[in-house]
Amino acid sequence: MSAPKGRLAAQKWLITRRLSQLGFLMLFLSGPWFGLWIAKGNLTGSVTLDVLPLSDPFVILQSLAAGHIPATTALIGAAIVTVTYALIGGRVYCSWVCPINPVTDVAHWAHRRLNLPKGWQPARTTRLWLMVTVLAVSAATGTVAWEFVNPISLLHRGLVFGIGFGWTFVLAVFLFDLFVSRHGWCGHLCPVGAFYGQIGRKPVLRVSARARAVCDDCMDCFTVCPEPQVLTPALRGATGSTPLILSRDCTNCGRCIDVCDLDVFRFTHRFDATPAPGRVASKSRLTEPQP
Amino acid sequence: MPAPGFASSLDRRRFLTETARMAAGCAVAGTLLASFVSRAGALPATALRPPGALAEADFLAACSRCGLCVRDCPYDTLTLAVPGEDVAIGTPFFTAREIPCEMCEDIPCVAACPTGALDPGLTDIGDAKMGVAVLVDEEHCLNALGLRCDVCYRVCPVIDQAITLEMRHNPRSGHHAIFLPVVHAEFCTGCGKCEKSCVLPEATIKVLPLHLARGVASDHYRLGWEEMQDKGAPVVEGIVDLPDRLPGPGTDNLATPGGFAPEGAGDFAPAFKLPGGKP
């Protein structure tokens, strides 16, 4: 392994991301806590500074499936959110905004520290099936069905408006990710994340494994990545193939950038055509003679 | 022989098995979710929706549970249901006995609603139908007992329309009046101020949801006297107006002893006479 980065540099995007998550929460909490109203409402619908309406497009879609045509404000809000995430990556919502992300991140950290088996690993497409199921249940019951159980809004609304027994749902997600299934909730089941992934099929903001030629197979990125299947085509691609992580599952969390001691990864845009030669096989630590 | 689109019959088999597994799993998950949703979606009678709320079934399809109505309510009347309460999680409601609706003229909660779950067509708070007040317990209501409490009547924002005091005879004392509070649903908005201010430990007047508080007349019912007033004619044209059947001889009618005696009844005598001797 090459010389490790400084402690702070190795946490740069993680810290930025935590600040972002905290920041989005504080936008909503500054009102009820300090009387400073920036964003009113919660993640399913809000008004920022009394002018900017935002709505969760997945909630609006369920509402439509349930047979209600939302008023203009909600439709505009959903359109703004959709366009924004379509540009920066749908699942940026998951890693930079969603309040459940720190919960499952801590669960995964503990999961690794305890060296637990990865457990139940349903296919990554399960969440898409669940997303369709949620819409079907919305249509069948005439309700915004997922909002009855959605741990994201239970936690966020709970923190902003009062939580009741809502914390039990959050604890359930934590325990599920810790003991039952590695990356289970966000990586396999959450229909909200699946929906945002569908919005961001061709986002502009992407991570690139531009310096993949120097990769020494330490596997740190695969260990830390919540969606490790997205890394392989970019990192292990041959010269001529794109080093961009194009999978819609990628949450742009930047953890791979942080943990890589060789600075293989960086944020860029999807039109970035900087040449990135593939790896030279002999660089691999796996093939180096062991001392 | 592999099916078209699959490299081998094994691939095809795997595809079908995977699909069946997913579909079965989703059917189970969907059924659980649907049954939870239909249970959790029932609204208890004490929970009132904000003004302009769509009918409950439509409301659950429309409300995004954002809480903007709660934020813009100046009296902290509205809250979002938390898990553990019987109201659909995250939806806004109020409990009249705790904090009633103050019926703001500009209806800020409706103005704040981004989805239309609170109908923007409600522009006059007097047209709101959050519920209807019902005098549920005449056995304890002080006015119904013949005392002069009158508090529900006095606090009503639509006084003398939504609640009136109807003077009745007090049969207990024989010579006093009862001023019975009577709710007129046409004018009652269901704000809950009467329930909130009822002086008894448990309110005897309560705001109930419309479906509990109100009966519904059959579609084909016509009230003859209203038709007469509207049309100036009986509800059925050409109806033959038969003479009213008056109590005849032999009945025990005290008001007109002897009753209607037709011509030629002869020497018929009523069965009894009033004291004083008049026939």
PDB file of C-alpha atoms in Angstrom, chain B:
ATOM      1  CA  MET B   1     -34.392 -26.574 -27.517  1.00  0.00           C
ATOM      2  CA  PRO B   2     -33.860 -23.127 -25.910  1.00  0.00           C
ATOM      3  CA  ALA B   3     -36.615 -20.562 -26.177  1.00  0.00           C
ATOM      4  CA  PRO B   4     -35.884 -17.500 -28.319  1.00  0.00           C
ATOM      5  CA  GLY B   5     -34.020 -14.820 -26.386  1.00  0.00           C
ATOM      6  CA  PHE B   6     -32.405 -17.240 -23.976  1.00  0.00           C
ATOM      7  CA  ALA B   7     -29.056 -18.932 -24.421  1.00  0.00           C
ATOM      8  CA  SER B   8     -30.340 -22.161 -22.967  1.00  0.00           C
ATOM      9  CA  SER B   9     -33.402 -23.666 -21.421  1.00  0.00           C
ATOM     10  CA  LEU B  10     -31.549 -23.392 -18.101  1.00  0.00           C
ATOM     11  CA  ASP B  11     -31.354 -19.593 -18.491  1.00  0.00           C
ATOM     12  CA  ARG B  12     -35.012 -19.507 -19.282  1.00  0.00           C
ATOM     13  CA  ARG B  13     -35.764 -21.610 -16.256  1.00  0.00           C
ATOM     14  CA  ARG B  14     -33.659 -19.370 -14.022  1.00  0.00           C
ATOM     15  CA  PHE B  15     -35.366 -16.262 -15.401  1.00  0.00           C
ATOM     16  CA  LEU B  16     -38.822 -17.663 -14.768  1.00  0.00           C
ATOM     17  CA  THR B  17     -37.916 -18.873 -11.271  1.00  0.00           C
ATOM     18  CA  GLU B  18     -36.412 -15.515 -10.320  1.00  0.00           C
ATOM     19  CA  THR B  19     -39.441 -13.670 -11.668  1.00  0.00           C
ATOM     20  CA  ALA B  20     -41.808 -15.956  -9.815  1.00  0.00           C
ATOM     21  CA  ARG B  21     -39.839 -15.492  -6.583  1.00  0.00           C
ATOM     22  CA  MET B  22     -39.919 -11.703  -6.892  1.00  0.00           C
ATOM     23  CA  ALA B  23     -43.595 -11.654  -7.785  1.00  0.00           C
ATOM     24  CA  ALA B  24     -44.451 -13.939  -4.861  1.00  0.00           C
ATOM     25  CA  GLY B  25     -42.373 -11.873  -2.437  1.00  0.00           C
ATOM     26  CA  CYS B  26     -43.952  -8.675  -3.658  1.00  0.00           C
ATOM     27  CA  ALA B  27     -47.428 -10.187  -3.401  1.00  0.00           C
ATOM     28  CA  VAL B  28     -46.761 -11.012   0.260  1.00  0.00           C
ATOM     29  CA  ALA B  29     -45.218  -7.604   0.982  1.00  0.00           C
ATOM     30  CA  GLY B  30     -47.992  -5.822  -0.922  1.00  0.00           C
ATOM     31  CA  THR B  31     -50.733  -7.695   0.935  1.00  0.00           C
ATOM     32  CA  LEU B  32     -49.157  -6.891   4.289  1.00  0.00           C
ATOM     33  CA  LEU B  33     -48.791  -3.243   3.327  1.00  0.00           C
ATOM     34  CA  ALA B  34     -52.347  -3.039   2.005  1.00  0.00           C
ATOM     35  CA  SER B  35     -53.833  -4.580   5.139  1.00  0.00           C
ATOM     36  CA  PHE B  36     -51.749  -2.287   7.347  1.00  0.00           C
ATOM     37  CA  VAL B  37     -52.767   0.731   5.284  1.00  0.00           C
ATOM     38  CA  SER B  38     -56.466  -0.103   5.392  1.00  0.00           C
ATOM     39  CA  ARG B  39     -56.361  -0.592   9.169  1.00  0.00           C
ATOM     40  CA  ALA B  40     -54.183   2.407   9.902  1.00  0.00           C
ATOM     41  CA  GLY B  41     -56.275   4.568   7.597  1.00  0.00           C
ATOM     42  CA  ALA B  42     -59.415   4.444   9.766  1.00  0.00           C
ATOM     43  CA  LEU B  43     -60.080   7.769  11.442  1.00  0.00           C
ATOM     44  CA  PRO B  44     -61.304   7.778  15.061  1.00  0.00           C
ATOM     45  CA  ALA B  45     -64.415   9.859  15.756  1.00  0.00           C
ATOM     46  CA  THR B  46     -62.581  12.312  18.018  1.00  0.00           C
ATOM     47  CA  ALA B  47     -59.994  13.234  15.369  1.00  0.00           C
ATOM     48  CA  LEU B  48     -61.174  16.076  13.155  1.00  0.00           C
ATOM     49  CA  ARG B  49     -59.560  17.013   9.855  1.00  0.00           C
ATOM     50  CA  PRO B  50     -58.623  20.642   9.086  1.00  0.00           C
ATOM     51  CA  PRO B  51     -61.143  22.879   7.290  1.00  0.00           C
ATOM     52  CA  GLY B  52     -61.672  22.030   3.635  1.00  0.00           C
ATOM     53  CA  ALA B  53     -60.312  18.494   4.011  1.00  0.00           C
ATOM     54  CA  LEU B  54     -61.565  16.191   1.280  1.00  0.00           C
ATOM     55  CA  ALA B  55     -63.717  13.235   2.325  1.00  0.00           C
ATOM     56  CA  GLU B  56     -61.505  10.831   4.276  1.00  0.00           C
ATOM     57  CA  ALA B  57     -60.961   8.330   1.439  1.00  0.00           C
ATOM     58  CA  ASP B  58     -59.960  11.099  -0.970  1.00  0.00           C
ATOM     59  CA  PHE B  59     -57.932  12.822   1.726  1.00  0.00           C
ATOM     60  CA  LEU B  60     -55.685   9.783   2.204  1.00  0.00           C
ATOM     61  CA  ALA B  61     -55.030   9.739  -1.537  1.00  0.00           C
ATOM     62  CA  ALA B  62     -54.186  13.424  -1.603  1.00  0.00           C
ATOM     63  CA  CYS B  63     -52.383  14.374   1.616  1.00  0.00           C
ATOM     64  CA  SER B  64     -48.588  14.203   1.323  1.00  0.00           C
ATOM     65  CA  ARG B  65     -48.193  14.614   5.104  1.00  0.00           C
ATOM     66  CA  CYS B  66     -45.877  17.579   4.691  1.00  0.00           C
ATOM     67  CA  GLY B  67     -47.261  19.430   7.721  1.00  0.00           C
ATOM     68  CA  LEU B  68     -47.441  22.852   6.078  1.00  0.00           C
ATOM     69  CA  CYS B  69     -51.025  23.289   7.348  1.00  0.00           C
ATOM     70  CA  VAL B  70     -49.741  22.568  10.862  1.00  0.00           C
ATOM     71  CA  ARG B  71     -46.980  25.160  10.484  1.00  0.00           C
ATOM     72  CA  ASP B  72     -49.340  27.876   9.262  1.00  0.00           C
ATOM     73  CA  CYS B  73     -52.035  27.292  11.898  1.00  0.00           C
ATOM     74  CA  PRO B  74     -51.717  30.327  14.192  1.00  0.00           C
ATOM     75  CA  TYR B  75     -53.340  28.585  17.161  1.00  0.00           C
ATOM     76  CA  ASP B  76     -51.382  25.302  17.170  1.00  0.00           C
ATOM     77  CA  THR B  77     -54.698  23.564  16.660  1.00  0.00           C
ATOM     78  CA  LEU B  78     -53.408  21.085  14.091  1.00  0.00           C
ATOM     79  CA  THR B  79     -50.859  18.335  14.713  1.00  0.00           C
ATOM     80  CA  LEU B  80     -49.472  15.556  12.554  1.00  0.00           C
ATOM     81  CA  ALA B  81     -50.362  12.079  13.773  1.00  0.00           C
ATOM     82  CA  VAL B  82     -47.370  10.173  15.126  1.00  0.00           C
ATOM     83  CA  PRO B  83     -47.100   6.373  15.197  1.00  0.00           C
ATOM     84  CA  GLY B  84     -48.953   5.227  18.299  1.00  0.00           C
ATOM     85  CA  GLU B  85     -51.922   7.498  17.630  1.00  0.00           C
ATOM     86  CA  ASP B  86     -54.934   6.041  15.858  1.00  0.00           C
ATOM     87  CA  VAL B  87     -54.894   8.540  13.010  1.00  0.00           C
ATOM     88  CA  ALA B  88     -53.143   7.695   9.711  1.00  0.00           C
ATOM     89  CA  ILE B  89     -49.447   8.354  10.358  1.00  0.00           C
ATOM     90  CA  GLY B  90     -48.299  11.841   9.514  1.00  0.00           C
ATOM     91  CA  THR B  91     -51.700  13.253   8.562  1.00  0.00           C
ATOM     92  CA  PRO B  92     -53.002  16.481  10.155  1.00  0.00           C
ATOM     93  CA  PHE B  93     -55.886  16.462  12.619  1.00  0.00           C
ATOM     94  CA  PHE B  94     -57.141  18.207  15.727  1.00  0.00           C
ATOM     95  CA  THR B  95     -59.036  17.205  18.832  1.00  0.00           C
ATOM     96  CA  ALA B  96     -61.819  19.662  19.614  1.00  0.00           C
ATOM     97  CA  ARG B  97     -61.689  19.136  23.373  1.00  0.00           C
ATOM     98  CA  GLU B  98     -57.962  20.040  23.397  1.00  0.00           C
ATOM     99  CA  ILE B  99     -57.574  22.905  20.920  1.00  0.00           C
ATOM    100  CA  PRO B 100     -60.561  23.711  18.703  1.00  0.00           C
ATOM    101  CA  CYS B 101     -60.396  25.452  15.319  1.00  0.00           C
ATOM    102  CA  GLU B 102     -60.563  29.221  15.636  1.00  0.00           C
ATOM    103  CA  MET B 103     -62.046  29.586  12.141  1.00  0.00           C
ATOM    104  CA  CYS B 104     -59.526  32.137  10.763  1.00  0.00           C
ATOM    105  CA  GLU B 105     -61.130  34.191   8.011  1.00  0.00           C
ATOM    106  CA  ASP B 106     -58.122  33.790   5.682  1.00  0.00           C
ATOM    107  CA  ILE B 107     -57.956  29.998   6.350  1.00  0.00           C
ATOM    108  CA  PRO B 108     -54.114  29.797   6.395  1.00  0.00           C
ATOM    109  CA  CYS B 109     -54.077  25.991   6.616  1.00  0.00           C
ATOM    110  CA  VAL B 110     -55.957  25.649   3.331  1.00  0.00           C
ATOM    111  CA  ALA B 111     -53.763  28.290   1.708  1.00  0.00           C
ATOM    112  CA  ALA B 112     -50.654  26.366   2.781  1.00  0.00           C
ATOM    113  CA  CYS B 113     -51.738  22.979   1.423  1.00  0.00           C
ATOM    114  CA  PRO B 114     -49.666  22.203  -1.691  1.00  0.00           C
ATOM    115  CA  THR B 115     -51.569  19.104  -2.837  1.00  0.00           C
ATOM    116  CA  GLY B 116     -55.215  20.139  -2.654  1.00  0.00           C
ATOM    117  CA  ALA B 117     -55.963  17.679   0.162  1.00  0.00           C
ATOM    118  CA  LEU B 118     -57.453  20.776   1.806  1.00  0.00           C
ATOM    119  CA  ASP B 119     -59.763  22.020  -0.913  1.00  0.00           C
ATOM    120  CA  PRO B 120     -58.646  25.467  -2.156  1.00  0.00           C
ATOM    121  CA  GLY B 121     -62.282  25.994  -3.197  1.00  0.00           C
ATOM    122  CA  LEU B 122     -63.095  26.697   0.457  1.00  0.00           C
ATOM    123  CA  THR B 123     -62.919  30.478   0.620  1.00  0.00           C
ATOM    124  CA  ASP B 124     -65.498  31.175   3.332  1.00  0.00           C
ATOM    125  CA  ILE B 125     -64.660  29.480   6.629  1.00  0.00           C
ATOM    126  CA  GLY B 126     -68.384  29.504   7.378  1.00  0.00           C
ATOM    127  CA  ASP B 127     -68.765  26.826   4.697  1.00  0.00           C
ATOM    128  CA  ALA B 128     -66.298  24.484   6.430  1.00  0.00           C
ATOM    129  CA  LYS B 129     -67.619  21.077   7.450  1.00  0.00           C
ATOM    130  CA  MET B 130     -65.026  19.639   9.824  1.00  0.00           C
ATOM    131  CA  GLY B 131     -67.800  17.799  11.615  1.00  0.00           C
ATOM    132  CA  VAL B 132     -71.104  18.554  13.278  1.00  0.00           C
ATOM    133  CA  ALA B 133     -71.722  19.276  16.947  1.00  0.00           C
ATOM    134  CA  VAL B 134     -74.176  16.918  18.597  1.00  0.00           C
ATOM    135  CA  LEU B 135     -75.677  17.266  22.068  1.00  0.00           C
ATOM    136  CA  VAL B 136     -74.803  13.695  22.929  1.00  0.00           C
ATOM    137  CA  ASP B 137     -75.924  13.612  26.582  1.00  0.00           C
ATOM    138  CA  GLU B 138     -79.097  15.436  27.556  1.00  0.00           C
ATOM    139  CA  GLU B 139     -79.067  13.649  30.890  1.00  0.00           C
ATOM    140  CA  HIS B 140     -76.029  15.642  32.000  1.00  0.00           C
ATOM    141  CA  CYS B 141     -76.229  18.844  29.947  1.00  0.00           C
ATOM    142  CA  LEU B 142     -76.917  21.598  32.469  1.00  0.00           C
ATOM    143  CA  ASN B 143     -79.245  23.461  30.147  1.00  0.00           C
ATOM    144  CA  ALA B 144     -81.170  20.298  29.421  1.00  0.00           C
ATOM    145  CA  LEU B 145     -81.583  19.872  33.185  1.00  0.00           C
ATOM    146  CA  GLY B 146     -83.203  23.288  33.323  1.00  0.00           C
ATOM    147  CA  LEU B 147     -80.168  25.321  34.484  1.00  0.00           C
ATOM    148  CA  ARG B 148     -78.784  28.278  32.579  1.00  0.00           C
ATOM    149  CA  CYS B 149     -75.260  27.322  31.575  1.00  0.00           C
ATOM    150  CA  ASP B 150     -75.496  28.447  27.931  1.00  0.00           C
ATOM    151  CA  VAL B 151     -71.702  28.287  27.490  1.00  0.00           C
ATOM    152  CA  CYS B 152     -71.726  26.257  24.252  1.00  0.00           C
ATOM    153  CA  TYR B 153     -74.277  28.640  22.813  1.00  0.00           C
ATOM    154  CA  ARG B 154     -72.310  31.728  23.851  1.00  0.00           C
ATOM    155  CA  VAL B 155     -68.944  30.563  22.474  1.00  0.00           C
ATOM    156  CA  CYS B 156     -70.330  29.390  19.153  1.00  0.00           C
ATOM    157  CA  PRO B 157     -68.775  31.531  16.373  1.00  0.00           C
ATOM    158  CA  VAL B 158     -72.021  31.095  14.459  1.00  0.00           C
ATOM    159  CA  ILE B 159     -74.224  31.892  17.477  1.00  0.00           C
ATOM    160  CA  ASP B 160     -78.000  31.789  16.930  1.00  0.00           C
ATOM    161  CA  GLN B 161     -77.512  29.934  13.673  1.00  0.00           C
ATOM    162  CA  ALA B 162     -75.393  26.869  14.401  1.00  0.00           C
ATOM    163  CA  ILE B 163     -76.637  26.632  17.983  1.00  0.00           C
ATOM    164  CA  THR B 164     -79.947  28.074  19.162  1.00  0.00           C
ATOM    165  CA  LEU B 165     -81.581  27.819  22.558  1.00  0.00           C
ATOM    166  CA  GLU B 166     -85.046  26.319  22.172  1.00  0.00           C
ATOM    167  CA  MET B 167     -87.447  27.003  24.982  1.00  0.00           C
ATOM    168  CA  ARG B 168     -89.171  23.892  26.256  1.00  0.00           C
ATOM    169  CA  HIS B 169     -91.491  23.165  29.131  1.00  0.00           C
ATOM    170  CA  ASN B 170     -89.736  21.833  32.205  1.00  0.00           C
ATOM    171  CA  PRO B 171     -91.902  18.900  33.244  1.00  0.00           C
ATOM    172  CA  ARG B 172     -89.875  18.298  36.414  1.00  0.00           C
ATOM    173  CA  SER B 173     -90.778  21.555  38.115  1.00  0.00           C
ATOM    174  CA  GLY B 174     -93.923  22.055  36.104  1.00  0.00           C
ATOM    175  CA  HIS B 175     -93.537  25.822  35.846  1.00  0.00           C
ATOM    176  CA  HIS B 176     -89.983  26.505  34.596  1.00  0.00           C
ATOM    177  CA  ALA B 177     -88.410  26.554  31.167  1.00  0.00           C
ATOM    178  CA  ILE B 178     -85.620  24.506  29.678  1.00  0.00           C
ATOM    179  CA  PHE B 179     -83.387  26.314  27.199  1.00  0.00           C
ATOM    180  CA  LEU B 180     -82.211  23.376  25.194  1.00  0.00           C
ATOM    181  CA  PRO B 181     -79.134  23.924  22.970  1.00  0.00           C
ATOM    182  CA  VAL B 182     -80.088  22.739  19.501  1.00  0.00           C
ATOM    183  CA  VAL B 183     -77.497  22.379  16.732  1.00  0.00           C
ATOM    184  CA  HIS B 184     -78.430  23.249  13.171  1.00  0.00           C
ATOM    185  CA  ALA B 185     -76.072  21.239  10.999  1.00  0.00           C
ATOM    186  CA  GLU B 186     -76.575  23.527   8.026  1.00  0.00           C
ATOM    187  CA  PHE B 187     -74.628  26.266   9.824  1.00  0.00           C
ATOM    188  CA  CYS B 188     -72.329  24.235  12.098  1.00  0.00           C
ATOM    189  CA  THR B 189     -68.718  24.145  10.816  1.00  0.00           C
ATOM    190  CA  GLY B 190     -67.521  21.599  13.363  1.00  0.00           C
ATOM    191  CA  CYS B 191     -64.955  23.998  14.809  1.00  0.00           C
ATOM    192  CA  GLY B 192     -65.347  22.382  18.212  1.00  0.00           C
ATOM    193  CA  LYS B 193     -65.461  25.502  20.372  1.00  0.00           C
ATOM    194  CA  CYS B 194     -68.661  24.252  22.025  1.00  0.00           C
ATOM    195  CA  GLU B 195     -67.081  20.905  22.892  1.00  0.00           C
ATOM    196  CA  LYS B 196     -63.930  22.608  24.151  1.00  0.00           C
ATOM    197  CA  SER B 197     -65.842  24.953  26.443  1.00  0.00           C
ATOM    198  CA  CYS B 198     -68.463  22.579  27.845  1.00  0.00           C
ATOM    199  CA  VAL B 199     -68.058  23.099  31.586  1.00  0.00           C
ATOM    200  CA  LEU B 200     -68.559  19.462  32.579  1.00  0.00           C
ATOM    201  CA  PRO B 201     -65.617  17.093  33.121  1.00  0.00           C
ATOM    202  CA  GLU B 202     -66.706  15.209  30.005  1.00  0.00           C
ATOM    203  CA  ALA B 203     -68.315  17.332  27.319  1.00  0.00           C
ATOM    204  CA  THR B 204     -72.004  16.689  26.716  1.00  0.00           C
ATOM    205  CA  ILE B 205     -71.823  18.371  23.317  1.00  0.00           C
ATOM    206  CA  LYS B 206     -69.319  16.809  20.950  1.00  0.00           C
ATOM    207  CA  VAL B 207     -68.238  17.371  17.394  1.00  0.00           C
ATOM    208  CA  LEU B 208     -68.632  14.168  15.435  1.00  0.00           C
ATOM    209  CA  PRO B 209     -67.625  13.382  11.869  1.00  0.00           C
ATOM    210  CA  LEU B 210     -70.449  13.965   9.410  1.00  0.00           C
ATOM    211  CA  HIS B 211     -71.025  10.296   8.746  1.00  0.00           C
ATOM    212  CA  LEU B 212     -71.669   9.669  12.442  1.00  0.00           C
ATOM    213  CA  ALA B 213     -73.553  12.855  13.196  1.00  0.00           C
ATOM    214  CA  ARG B 214     -75.922  12.942  10.267  1.00  0.00           C
ATOM    215  CA  GLY B 215     -78.682  10.770   8.937  1.00  0.00           C
ATOM    216  CA  VAL B 216     -79.547  10.886   5.253  1.00  0.00           C
ATOM    217  CA  ALA B 217     -83.078  11.125   3.855  1.00  0.00           C
ATOM    218  CA  SER B 218     -84.017   8.798   1.043  1.00  0.00           C
ATOM    219  CA  ASP B 219     -83.631  10.322  -2.393  1.00  0.00           C
ATOM    220  CA  HIS B 220     -87.305   9.977  -3.218  1.00  0.00           C
ATOM    221  CA  TYR B 221     -88.618  11.658  -0.054  1.00  0.00           C
ATOM    222  CA  ARG B 222     -90.487  14.926  -0.602  1.00  0.00           C
ATOM    223  CA  LEU B 223     -91.715  17.027   2.270  1.00  0.00           C
ATOM    224  CA  GLY B 224     -95.238  18.026   1.271  1.00  0.00           C
ATOM    225  CA  TRP B 225     -95.217  21.345   3.088  1.00  0.00           C
ATOM    226  CA  GLU B 226     -91.943  22.380   1.464  1.00  0.00           C
ATOM    227  CA  GLU B 227     -93.264  21.443  -1.959  1.00  0.00           C
ATOM    228  CA  MET B 228     -96.390  23.429  -1.301  1.00  0.00           C
ATOM    229  CA  GLN B 229     -94.258  26.449  -0.436  1.00  0.00           C
ATOM    230  CA  ASP B 230     -91.965  26.089  -3.457  1.00  0.00           C
ATOM    231  CA  LYS B 231     -94.531  25.206  -6.088  1.00  0.00           C
ATOM    232  CA  GLY B 232     -97.710  26.460  -4.548  1.00  0.00           C
ATOM    233  CA  ALA B 233     -99.233  23.125  -5.440  1.00  0.00           C
ATOM    234  CA  PRO B 234     -99.240  19.639  -3.967  1.00  0.00           C
ATOM    235  CA  VAL B 235     -96.266  17.412  -4.809  1.00  0.00           C
ATOM    236  CA  VAL B 236     -98.506  15.128  -6.881  1.00  0.00           C
ATOM    237  CA  GLU B 237    -100.517  17.004  -9.464  1.00  0.00           C
ATOM    238  CA  GLY B 238    -104.271  16.406  -9.600  1.00  0.00           C
ATOM    239  CA  ILE B 239    -104.294  14.834  -6.178  1.00  0.00           C
ATOM    240  CA  VAL B 240    -107.770  14.538  -4.695  1.00  0.00           C
ATOM    241  CA  ASP B 241    -107.845  16.292  -1.326  1.00  0.00           C
ATOM    242  CA  LEU B 242    -109.979  14.032   0.799  1.00  0.00           C
ATOM    243  CA  PRO B 243    -111.624  15.494   3.892  1.00  0.00           C
ATOM    244  CA  ASP B 244    -109.508  15.085   6.993  1.00  0.00           C
ATOM    245  CA  ARG B 245    -110.666  12.279   9.200  1.00  0.00           C
ATOM    246  CA  LEU B 246    -111.688  13.927  12.418  1.00  0.00           C
ATOM    247  CA  PRO B 247    -112.229  12.039  15.603  1.00  0.00           C
ATOM    248  CA  GLY B 248    -115.786  10.877  15.560  1.00  0.00           C
ATOM    249  CA  PRO B 249    -118.351   9.976  18.217  1.00  0.00           C
ATOM    250  CA  GLY B 250    -117.233   7.378  20.561  1.00  0.00           C
ATOM    251  CA  THR B 251    -113.609   8.424  20.733  1.00  0.00           C
ATOM    252  CA  ASP B 252    -111.898   9.609  23.882  1.00  0.00           C
ATOM    253  CA  ASN B 253    -110.888  12.966  22.477  1.00  0.00           C
ATOM    254  CA  LEU B 254    -110.636  15.377  25.362  1.00  0.00           C
ATOM    255  CA  ALA B 255    -110.118  18.499  23.248  1.00  0.00           C
ATOM    256  CA  THR B 256    -113.412  18.187  21.427  1.00  0.00           C
ATOM    257  CA  PRO B 257    -115.429  15.844  23.561  1.00  0.00           C
ATOM    258  CA  GLY B 258    -117.866  14.117  21.379  1.00  0.00           C
ATOM    259  CA  GLY B 259    -115.809  15.021  18.407  1.00  0.00           C
ATOM    260  CA  PHE B 260    -117.168  15.335  14.962  1.00  0.00           C
ATOM    261  CA  ALA B 261    -120.826  14.493  14.919  1.00  0.00           C
ATOM    262  CA  PRO B 262    -122.138  13.996  11.421  1.00  0.00           C
ATOM    263  CA  GLU B 263    -125.578  15.104  10.424  1.00  0.00           C
ATOM    264  CA  GLY B 264    -128.194  12.639  11.475  1.00  0.00           C
ATOM    265  CA  ALA B 265    -126.178  11.007  14.149  1.00  0.00           C
ATOM    266  CA  GLY B 266    -129.377  11.045  16.091  1.00  0.00           C
ATOM    267  CA  ASP B 267    -129.375  10.957  19.798  1.00  0.00           C
ATOM    268  CA  PHE B 268    -125.797   9.774  20.049  1.00  0.00           C
ATOM    269  CA  ALA B 269    -124.153  10.850  23.320  1.00  0.00           C
ATOM    270  CA  PRO B 270    -120.392  11.042  23.917  1.00  0.00           C
ATOM    271  CA  ALA B 271    -118.879   8.404  26.106  1.00  0.00           C
ATOM    272  CA  PHE B 272    -118.021  10.898  28.840  1.00  0.00           C
ATOM    273  CA  LYS B 273    -118.308  14.552  29.726  1.00  0.00           C
ATOM    274  CA  LEU B 274    -115.794  17.144  30.845  1.00  0.00           C
ATOM    275  CA  PRO B 275    -116.150  18.427  34.389  1.00  0.00           C
ATOM    276  CA  GLY B 276    -118.391  21.443  34.085  1.00  0.00           C
ATOM    277  CA  GLY B 277    -121.025  19.598  32.183  1.00  0.00           C
ATOM    278  CA  LYS B 278    -120.545  20.897  28.634  1.00  0.00           C
ATOM    279  CA  PRO B 279    -121.143  18.159  26.107  1.00  0.00           C
TER     280      PRO B 279
END
